[in-house]
PDB file of C-alpha atoms in Angstrom:
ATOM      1  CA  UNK A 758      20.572 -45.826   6.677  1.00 50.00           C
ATOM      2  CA  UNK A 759      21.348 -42.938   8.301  1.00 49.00           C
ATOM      3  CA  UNK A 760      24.924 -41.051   9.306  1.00 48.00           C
ATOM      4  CA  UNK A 761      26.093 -38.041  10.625  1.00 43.00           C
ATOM      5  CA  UNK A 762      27.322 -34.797   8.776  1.00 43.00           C
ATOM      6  CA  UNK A 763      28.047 -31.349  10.276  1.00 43.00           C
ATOM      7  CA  UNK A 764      25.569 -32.165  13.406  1.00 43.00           C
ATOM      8  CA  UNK A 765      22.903 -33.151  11.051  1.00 44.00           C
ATOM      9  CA  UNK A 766      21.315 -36.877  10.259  1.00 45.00           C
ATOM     10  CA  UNK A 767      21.686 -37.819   5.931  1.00 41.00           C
ATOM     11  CA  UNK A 768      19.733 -40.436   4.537  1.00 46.00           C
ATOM     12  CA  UNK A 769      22.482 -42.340   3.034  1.00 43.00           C
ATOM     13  CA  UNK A 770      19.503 -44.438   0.918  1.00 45.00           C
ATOM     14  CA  UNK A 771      17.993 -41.402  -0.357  1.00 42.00           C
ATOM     15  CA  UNK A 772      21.741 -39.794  -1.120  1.00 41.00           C
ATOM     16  CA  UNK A 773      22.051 -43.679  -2.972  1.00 44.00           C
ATOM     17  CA  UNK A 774      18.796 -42.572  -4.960  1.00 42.00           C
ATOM     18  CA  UNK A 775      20.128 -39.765  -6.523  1.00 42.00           C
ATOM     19  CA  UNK A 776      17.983 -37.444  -4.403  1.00 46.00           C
ATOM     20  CA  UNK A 777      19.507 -34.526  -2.023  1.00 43.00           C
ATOM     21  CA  UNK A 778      19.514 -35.071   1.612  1.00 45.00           C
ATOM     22  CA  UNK A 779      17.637 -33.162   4.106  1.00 46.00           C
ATOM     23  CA  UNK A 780      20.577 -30.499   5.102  1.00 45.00           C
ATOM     24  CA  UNK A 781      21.445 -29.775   1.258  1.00 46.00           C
ATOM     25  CA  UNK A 782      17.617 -28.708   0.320  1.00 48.00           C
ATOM     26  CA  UNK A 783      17.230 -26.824   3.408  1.00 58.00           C
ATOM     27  CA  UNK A 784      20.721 -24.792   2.959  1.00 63.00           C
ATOM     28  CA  UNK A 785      18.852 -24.261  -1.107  1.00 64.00           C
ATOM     29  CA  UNK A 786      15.998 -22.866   0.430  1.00 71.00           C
ATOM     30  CA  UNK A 787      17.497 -20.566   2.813  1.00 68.00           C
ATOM     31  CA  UNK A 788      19.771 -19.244   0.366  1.00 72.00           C
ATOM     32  CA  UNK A 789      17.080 -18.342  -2.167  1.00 79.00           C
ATOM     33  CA  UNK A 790      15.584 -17.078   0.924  1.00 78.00           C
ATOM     34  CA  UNK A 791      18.420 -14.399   1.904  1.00 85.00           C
ATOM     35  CA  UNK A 792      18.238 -13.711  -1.765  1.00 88.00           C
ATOM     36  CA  UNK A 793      14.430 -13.062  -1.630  1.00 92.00           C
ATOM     37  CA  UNK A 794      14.426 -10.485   0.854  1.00 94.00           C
ATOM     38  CA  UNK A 795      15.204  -7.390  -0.634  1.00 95.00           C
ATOM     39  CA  UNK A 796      12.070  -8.811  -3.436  1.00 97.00           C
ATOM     40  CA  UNK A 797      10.181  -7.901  -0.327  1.00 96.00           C
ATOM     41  CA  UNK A 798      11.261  -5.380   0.497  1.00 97.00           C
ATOM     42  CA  UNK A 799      10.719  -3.497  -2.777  1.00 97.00           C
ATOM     43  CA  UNK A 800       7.108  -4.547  -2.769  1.00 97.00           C
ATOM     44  CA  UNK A 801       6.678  -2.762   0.709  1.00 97.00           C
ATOM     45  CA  UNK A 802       7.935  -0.002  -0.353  1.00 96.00           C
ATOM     46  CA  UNK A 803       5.532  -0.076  -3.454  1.00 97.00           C
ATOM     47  CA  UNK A 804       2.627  -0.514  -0.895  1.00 96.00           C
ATOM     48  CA  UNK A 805       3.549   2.192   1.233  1.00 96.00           C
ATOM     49  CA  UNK A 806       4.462   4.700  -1.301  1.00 94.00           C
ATOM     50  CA  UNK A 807       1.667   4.433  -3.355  1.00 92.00           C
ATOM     51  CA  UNK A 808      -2.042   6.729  -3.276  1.00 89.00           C
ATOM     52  CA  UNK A 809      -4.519   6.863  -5.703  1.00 83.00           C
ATOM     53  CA  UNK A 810      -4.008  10.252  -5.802  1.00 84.00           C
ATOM     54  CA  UNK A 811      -0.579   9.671  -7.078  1.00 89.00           C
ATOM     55  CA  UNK A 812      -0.140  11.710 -10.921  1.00 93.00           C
ATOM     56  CA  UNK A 813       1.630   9.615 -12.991  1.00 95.00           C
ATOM     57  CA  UNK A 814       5.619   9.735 -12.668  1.00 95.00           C
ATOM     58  CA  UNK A 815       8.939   7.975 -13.875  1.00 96.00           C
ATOM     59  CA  UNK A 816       9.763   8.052 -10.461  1.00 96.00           C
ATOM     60  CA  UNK A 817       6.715   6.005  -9.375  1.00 95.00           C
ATOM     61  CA  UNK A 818       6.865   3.543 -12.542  1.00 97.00           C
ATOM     62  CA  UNK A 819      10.095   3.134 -10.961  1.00 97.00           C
ATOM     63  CA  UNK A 820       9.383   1.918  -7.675  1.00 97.00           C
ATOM     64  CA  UNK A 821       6.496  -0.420  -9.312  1.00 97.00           C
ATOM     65  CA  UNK A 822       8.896  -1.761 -11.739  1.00 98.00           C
ATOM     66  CA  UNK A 823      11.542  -2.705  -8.891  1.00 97.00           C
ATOM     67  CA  UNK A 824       9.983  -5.936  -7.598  1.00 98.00           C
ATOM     68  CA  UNK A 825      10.112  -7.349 -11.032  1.00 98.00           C
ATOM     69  CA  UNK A 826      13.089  -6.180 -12.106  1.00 98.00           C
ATOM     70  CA  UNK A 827      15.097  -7.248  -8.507  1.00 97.00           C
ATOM     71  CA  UNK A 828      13.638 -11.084  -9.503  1.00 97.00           C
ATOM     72  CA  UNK A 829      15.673 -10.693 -12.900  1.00 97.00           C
ATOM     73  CA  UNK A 830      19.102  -9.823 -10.887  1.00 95.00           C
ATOM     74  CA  UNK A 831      17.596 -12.141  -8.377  1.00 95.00           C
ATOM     75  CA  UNK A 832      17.583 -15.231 -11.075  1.00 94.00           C
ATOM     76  CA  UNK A 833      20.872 -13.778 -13.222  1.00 94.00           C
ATOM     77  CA  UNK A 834      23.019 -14.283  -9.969  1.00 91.00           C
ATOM     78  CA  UNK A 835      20.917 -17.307  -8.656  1.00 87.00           C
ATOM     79  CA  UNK A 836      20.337 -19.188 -11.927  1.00 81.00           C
ATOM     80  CA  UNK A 837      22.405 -17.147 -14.237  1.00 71.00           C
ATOM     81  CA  UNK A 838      22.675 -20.776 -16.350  1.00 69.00           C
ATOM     82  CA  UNK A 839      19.864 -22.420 -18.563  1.00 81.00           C
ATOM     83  CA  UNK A 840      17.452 -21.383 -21.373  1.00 93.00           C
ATOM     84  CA  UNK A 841      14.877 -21.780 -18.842  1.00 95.00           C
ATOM     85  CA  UNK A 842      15.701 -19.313 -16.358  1.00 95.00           C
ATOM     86  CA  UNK A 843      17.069 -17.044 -19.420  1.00 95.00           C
ATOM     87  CA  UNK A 844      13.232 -16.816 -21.218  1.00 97.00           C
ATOM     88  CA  UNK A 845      11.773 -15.986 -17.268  1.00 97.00           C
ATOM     89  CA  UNK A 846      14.020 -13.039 -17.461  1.00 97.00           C
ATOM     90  CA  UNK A 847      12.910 -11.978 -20.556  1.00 98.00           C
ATOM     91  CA  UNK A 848       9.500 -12.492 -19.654  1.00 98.00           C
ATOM     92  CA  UNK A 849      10.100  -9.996 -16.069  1.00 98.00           C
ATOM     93  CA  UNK A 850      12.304  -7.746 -18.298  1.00 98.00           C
ATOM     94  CA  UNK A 851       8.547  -7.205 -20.996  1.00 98.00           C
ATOM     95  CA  UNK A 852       6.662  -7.007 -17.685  1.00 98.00           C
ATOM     96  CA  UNK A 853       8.675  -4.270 -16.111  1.00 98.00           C
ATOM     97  CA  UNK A 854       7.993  -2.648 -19.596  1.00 98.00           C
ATOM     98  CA  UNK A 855       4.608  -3.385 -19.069  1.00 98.00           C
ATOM     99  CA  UNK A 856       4.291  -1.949 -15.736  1.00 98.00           C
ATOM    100  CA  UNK A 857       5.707   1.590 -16.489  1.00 97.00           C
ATOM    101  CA  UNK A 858       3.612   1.605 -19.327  1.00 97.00           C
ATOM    102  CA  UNK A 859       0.654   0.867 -17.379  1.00 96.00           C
ATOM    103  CA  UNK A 860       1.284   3.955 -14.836  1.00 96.00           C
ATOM    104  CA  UNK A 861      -0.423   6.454 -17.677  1.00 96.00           C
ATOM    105  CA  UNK A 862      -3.804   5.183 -18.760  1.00 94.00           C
ATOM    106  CA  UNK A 863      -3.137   6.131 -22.052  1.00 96.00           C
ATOM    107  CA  UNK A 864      -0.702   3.762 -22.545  1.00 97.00           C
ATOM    108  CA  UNK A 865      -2.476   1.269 -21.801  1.00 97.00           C
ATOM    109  CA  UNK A 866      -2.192  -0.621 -25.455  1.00 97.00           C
ATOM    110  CA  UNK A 867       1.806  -0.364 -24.985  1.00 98.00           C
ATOM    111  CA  UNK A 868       1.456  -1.760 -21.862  1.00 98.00           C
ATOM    112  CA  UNK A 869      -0.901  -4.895 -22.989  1.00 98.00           C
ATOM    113  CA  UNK A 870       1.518  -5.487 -25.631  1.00 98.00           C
ATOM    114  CA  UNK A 871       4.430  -5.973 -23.823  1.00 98.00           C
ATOM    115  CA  UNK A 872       2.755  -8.216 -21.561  1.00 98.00           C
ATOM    116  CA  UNK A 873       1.749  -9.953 -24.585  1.00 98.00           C
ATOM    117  CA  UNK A 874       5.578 -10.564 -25.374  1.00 98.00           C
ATOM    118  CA  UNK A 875       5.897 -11.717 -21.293  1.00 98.00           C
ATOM    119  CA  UNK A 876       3.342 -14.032 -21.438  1.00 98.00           C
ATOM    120  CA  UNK A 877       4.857 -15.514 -25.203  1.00 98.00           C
ATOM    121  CA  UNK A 878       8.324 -15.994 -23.790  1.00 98.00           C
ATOM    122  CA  UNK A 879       6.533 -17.847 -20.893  1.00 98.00           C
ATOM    123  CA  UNK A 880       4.493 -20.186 -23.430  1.00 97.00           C
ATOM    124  CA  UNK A 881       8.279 -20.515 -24.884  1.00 97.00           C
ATOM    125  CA  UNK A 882       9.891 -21.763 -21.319  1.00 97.00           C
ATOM    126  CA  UNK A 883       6.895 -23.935 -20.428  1.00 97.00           C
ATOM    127  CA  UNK A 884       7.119 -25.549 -23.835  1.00 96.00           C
ATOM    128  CA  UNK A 885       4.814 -28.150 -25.365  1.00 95.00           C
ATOM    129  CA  UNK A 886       4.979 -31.677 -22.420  1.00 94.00           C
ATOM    130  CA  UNK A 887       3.196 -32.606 -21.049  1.00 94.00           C
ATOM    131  CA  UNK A 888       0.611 -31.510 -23.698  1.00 96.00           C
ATOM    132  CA  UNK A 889      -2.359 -32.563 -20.845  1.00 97.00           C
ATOM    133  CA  UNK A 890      -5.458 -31.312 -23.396  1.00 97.00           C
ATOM    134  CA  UNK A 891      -7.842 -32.106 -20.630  1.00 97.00           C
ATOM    135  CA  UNK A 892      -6.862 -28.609 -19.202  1.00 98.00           C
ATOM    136  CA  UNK A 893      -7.980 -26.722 -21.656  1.00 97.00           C
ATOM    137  CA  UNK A 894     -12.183 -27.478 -21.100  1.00 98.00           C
ATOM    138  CA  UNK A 895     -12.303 -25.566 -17.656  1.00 97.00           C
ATOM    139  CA  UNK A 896     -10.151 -23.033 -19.096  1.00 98.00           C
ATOM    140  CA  UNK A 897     -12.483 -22.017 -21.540  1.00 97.00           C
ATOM    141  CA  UNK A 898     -15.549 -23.403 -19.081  1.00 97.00           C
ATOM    142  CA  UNK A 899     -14.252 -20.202 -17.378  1.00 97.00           C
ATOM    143  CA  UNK A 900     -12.857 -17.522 -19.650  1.00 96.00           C
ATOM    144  CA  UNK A 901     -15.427 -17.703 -22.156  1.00 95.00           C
ATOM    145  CA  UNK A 902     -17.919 -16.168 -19.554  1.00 96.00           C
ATOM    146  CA  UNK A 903     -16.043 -13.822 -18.200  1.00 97.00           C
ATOM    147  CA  UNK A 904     -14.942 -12.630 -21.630  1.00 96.00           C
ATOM    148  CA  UNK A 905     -18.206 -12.371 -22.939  1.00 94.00           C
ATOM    149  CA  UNK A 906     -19.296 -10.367 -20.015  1.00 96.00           C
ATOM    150  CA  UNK A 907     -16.331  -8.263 -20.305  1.00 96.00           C
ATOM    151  CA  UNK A 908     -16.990  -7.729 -24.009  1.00 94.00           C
ATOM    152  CA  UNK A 909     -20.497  -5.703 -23.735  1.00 93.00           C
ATOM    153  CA  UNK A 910     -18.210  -3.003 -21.558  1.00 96.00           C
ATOM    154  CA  UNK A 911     -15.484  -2.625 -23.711  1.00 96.00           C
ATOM    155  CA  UNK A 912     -14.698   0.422 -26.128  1.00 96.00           C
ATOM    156  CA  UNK A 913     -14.774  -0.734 -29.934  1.00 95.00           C
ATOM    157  CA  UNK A 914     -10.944   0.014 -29.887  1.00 95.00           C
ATOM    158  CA  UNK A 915     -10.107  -2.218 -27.444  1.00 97.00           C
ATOM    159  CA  UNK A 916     -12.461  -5.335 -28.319  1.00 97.00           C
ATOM    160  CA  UNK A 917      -9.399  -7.113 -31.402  1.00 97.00           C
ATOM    161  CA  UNK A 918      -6.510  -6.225 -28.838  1.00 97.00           C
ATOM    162  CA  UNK A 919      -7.962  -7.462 -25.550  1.00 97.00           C
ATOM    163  CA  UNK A 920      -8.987 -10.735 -27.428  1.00 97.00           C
ATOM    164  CA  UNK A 921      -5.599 -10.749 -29.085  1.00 97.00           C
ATOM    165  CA  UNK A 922      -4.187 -10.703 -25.223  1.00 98.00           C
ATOM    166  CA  UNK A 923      -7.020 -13.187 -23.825  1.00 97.00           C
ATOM    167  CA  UNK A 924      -6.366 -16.037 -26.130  1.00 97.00           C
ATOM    168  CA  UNK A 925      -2.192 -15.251 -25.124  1.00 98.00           C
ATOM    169  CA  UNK A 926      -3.367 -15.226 -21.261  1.00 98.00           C
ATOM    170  CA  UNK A 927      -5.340 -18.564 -21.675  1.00 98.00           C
ATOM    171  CA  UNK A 928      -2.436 -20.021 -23.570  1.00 98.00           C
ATOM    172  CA  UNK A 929      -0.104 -19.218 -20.620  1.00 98.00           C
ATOM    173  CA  UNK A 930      -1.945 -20.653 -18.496  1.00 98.00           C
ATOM    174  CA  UNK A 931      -3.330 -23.918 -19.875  1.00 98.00           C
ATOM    175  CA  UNK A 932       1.098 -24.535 -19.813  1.00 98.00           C
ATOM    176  CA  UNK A 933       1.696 -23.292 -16.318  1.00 98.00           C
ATOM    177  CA  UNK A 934      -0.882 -25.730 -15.304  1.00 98.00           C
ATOM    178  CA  UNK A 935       0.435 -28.302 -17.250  1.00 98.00           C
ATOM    179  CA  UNK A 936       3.959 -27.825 -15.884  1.00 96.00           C
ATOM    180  CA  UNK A 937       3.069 -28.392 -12.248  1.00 96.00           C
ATOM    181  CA  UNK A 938       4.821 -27.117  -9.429  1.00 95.00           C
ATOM    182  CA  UNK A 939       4.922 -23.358  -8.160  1.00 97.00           C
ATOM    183  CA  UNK A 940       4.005 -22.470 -11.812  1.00 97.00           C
ATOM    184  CA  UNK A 941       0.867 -23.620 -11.765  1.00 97.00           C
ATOM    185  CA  UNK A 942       0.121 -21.023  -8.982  1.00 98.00           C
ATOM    186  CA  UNK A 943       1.840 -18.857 -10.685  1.00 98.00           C
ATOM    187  CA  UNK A 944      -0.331 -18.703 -13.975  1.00 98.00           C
ATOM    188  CA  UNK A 945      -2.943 -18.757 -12.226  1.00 98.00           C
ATOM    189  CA  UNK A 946      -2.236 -15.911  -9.894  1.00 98.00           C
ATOM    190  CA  UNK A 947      -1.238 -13.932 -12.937  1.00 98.00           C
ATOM    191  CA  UNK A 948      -4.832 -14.739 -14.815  1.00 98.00           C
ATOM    192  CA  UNK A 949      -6.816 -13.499 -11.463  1.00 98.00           C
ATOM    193  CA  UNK A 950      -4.435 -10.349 -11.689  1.00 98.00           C
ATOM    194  CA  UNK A 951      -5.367  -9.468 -15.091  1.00 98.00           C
ATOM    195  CA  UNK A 952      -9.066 -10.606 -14.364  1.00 98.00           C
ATOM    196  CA  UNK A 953      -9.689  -8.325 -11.342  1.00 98.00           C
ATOM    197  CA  UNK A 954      -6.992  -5.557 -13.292  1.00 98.00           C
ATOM    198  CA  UNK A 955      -9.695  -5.518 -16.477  1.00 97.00           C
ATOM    199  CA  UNK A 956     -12.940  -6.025 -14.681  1.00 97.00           C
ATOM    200  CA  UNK A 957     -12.102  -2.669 -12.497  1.00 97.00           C
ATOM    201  CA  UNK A 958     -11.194  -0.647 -15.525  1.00 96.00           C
ATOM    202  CA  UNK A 959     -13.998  -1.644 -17.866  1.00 97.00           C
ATOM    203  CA  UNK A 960     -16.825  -2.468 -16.266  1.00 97.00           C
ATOM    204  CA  UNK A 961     -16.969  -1.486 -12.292  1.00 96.00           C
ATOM    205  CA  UNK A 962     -14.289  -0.260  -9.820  1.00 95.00           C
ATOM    206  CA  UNK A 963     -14.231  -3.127  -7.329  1.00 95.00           C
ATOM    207  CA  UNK A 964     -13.357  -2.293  -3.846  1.00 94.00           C
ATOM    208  CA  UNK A 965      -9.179  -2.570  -3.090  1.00 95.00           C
ATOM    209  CA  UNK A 966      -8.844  -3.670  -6.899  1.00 96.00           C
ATOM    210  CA  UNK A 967      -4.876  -2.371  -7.153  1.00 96.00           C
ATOM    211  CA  UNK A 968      -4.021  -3.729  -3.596  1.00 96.00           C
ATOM    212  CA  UNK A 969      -5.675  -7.245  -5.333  1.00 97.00           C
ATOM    213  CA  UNK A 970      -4.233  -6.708  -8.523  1.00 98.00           C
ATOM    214  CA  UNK A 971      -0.417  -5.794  -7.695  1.00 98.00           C
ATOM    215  CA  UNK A 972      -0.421  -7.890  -4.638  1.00 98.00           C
ATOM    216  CA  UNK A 973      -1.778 -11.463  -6.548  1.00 98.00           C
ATOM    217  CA  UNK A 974       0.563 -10.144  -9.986  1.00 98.00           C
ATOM    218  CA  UNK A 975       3.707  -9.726  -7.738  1.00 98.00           C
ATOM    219  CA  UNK A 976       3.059 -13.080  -6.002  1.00 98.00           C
ATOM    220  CA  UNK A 977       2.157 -14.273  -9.685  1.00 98.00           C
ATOM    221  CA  UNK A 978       5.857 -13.471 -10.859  1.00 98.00           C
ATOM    222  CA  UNK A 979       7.517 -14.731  -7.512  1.00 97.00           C
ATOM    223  CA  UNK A 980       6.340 -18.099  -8.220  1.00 97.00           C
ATOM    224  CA  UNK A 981       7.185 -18.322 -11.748  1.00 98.00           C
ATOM    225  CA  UNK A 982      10.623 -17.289 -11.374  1.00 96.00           C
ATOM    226  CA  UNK A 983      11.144 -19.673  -8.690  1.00 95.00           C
ATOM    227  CA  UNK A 984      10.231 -22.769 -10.674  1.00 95.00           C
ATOM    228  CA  UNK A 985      13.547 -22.302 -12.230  1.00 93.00           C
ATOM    229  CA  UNK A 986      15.088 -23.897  -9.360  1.00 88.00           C
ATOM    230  CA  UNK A 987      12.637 -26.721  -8.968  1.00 81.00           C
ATOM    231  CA  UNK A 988      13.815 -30.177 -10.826  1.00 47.00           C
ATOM    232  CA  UNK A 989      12.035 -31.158 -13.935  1.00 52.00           C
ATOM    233  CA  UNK A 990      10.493 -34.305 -11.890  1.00 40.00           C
ATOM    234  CA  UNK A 991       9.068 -31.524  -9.771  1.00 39.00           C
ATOM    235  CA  UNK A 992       7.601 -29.401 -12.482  1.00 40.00           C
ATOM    236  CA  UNK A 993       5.866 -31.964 -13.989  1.00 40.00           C
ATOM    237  CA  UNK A 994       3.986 -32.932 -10.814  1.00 37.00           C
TER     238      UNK A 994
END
């Protein structure tokens, strides 16, 4: 059954079924939409601005650290309600930390650590269901490889905390795919990032590695915070 509101046809069955209507979703989308822009913005700017040549800078950990930290105002005025969306801006808040740290090499350590903390307050919003153990065999199937690859190349220093961090990564993950929905991408976009990010440091530069790296961890991050606004039917399909 269908009737007419502002111009537009409703589904008075699916209204009956507890489900939005057609115009109501797509006035949702185009608001987080609007609200999206300047995200985008901030990563051109990133793109543009940045050279390899660049020396390390506040003012350039800056403009990295403004994508992330726009999808933190981005969910506090959005979604400023919920535990859920209050953990994913936690988790953006240890990855801008992350990011600055990141801009000088030899804070690397710092850097890994506080997207340790991102990646725990993630494993905290995703909680525990569904549990879906069945994910975890091609997780391992594939990180077990790649780490042991990775682990001939690395320097003795680096070997306890990079585990430390690969066992929190896998973690993350195996939950984001469990919870479905634009946070499965998300994980997994985030797991290429640091794959391609650690691969290019420690063992061989690979061709456009930071355009890779930023481009699938920024996309990574997008797609996380967004599953705040999907319902929980959603998220766990």
């Amino acid at each position: 059954m269908q009737a007419t509101w502002g111009g537009s046809h409703v589904d008075m069955d699916t209204g009956k079924a507890g489900l939005p209507g057609k115009p109501r979703f797509s006035a949702q989308q185009a608001h987080v939409g609007r609200w999206l822009s300047p995200f985008f913005l901030t990563c051109a700017v990133y793109f543009l601005l940045w050279s390899p040549e660049n020396q390390p800078s506040w003012v350039g950990a800056l403009i990295k650290c403004l994508p992330i930290l726009y999808l933190v105002v981005f969910l506090w005025t959005v979604y400023p309600g919920g535990g859920y969306s209050l953990l994913l801006q936690g988790a953006l808040l240890c990855s801008a930390v992350g990011d600055s740290c990141l801009v000088w090499p030899e804070a690397f350590l710092h850097g890994m650590a506080a997207f340790a903390v991102a990646h725990l307050l993630y494993l905290w919003a995703f909680g525990l269901t569904p549990l879906k153990p069945s994910l975890l065999l091609p997780i391992l199937l594939a990180s077990v490889p790649y780490y042991g690859l990775l682990l001939g190349h690395l320097p003795p220093d680096m070997v306890l905390p990079l585990t430390a961090y690969s066992l929190v990564l896998a973690a993350m993950l195996w939950r984001g795919l469990a919870r479905g929905g634009s946070t499965r991408w998300g994980a997994l976009l985030f797991t290429l990032s640091d794959a391609v990010l650690a691969w290019n440091i420690f063992v061989h530069p690979l061709p456009h590695a930071h355009l890779v790296v930023m481009t699938t961890y920024y996309a990574a991050q997008t797609l996380i915070a967004l599953s705040a606004f999907q319902s929980p039917r959603l998220k766990s399909n």
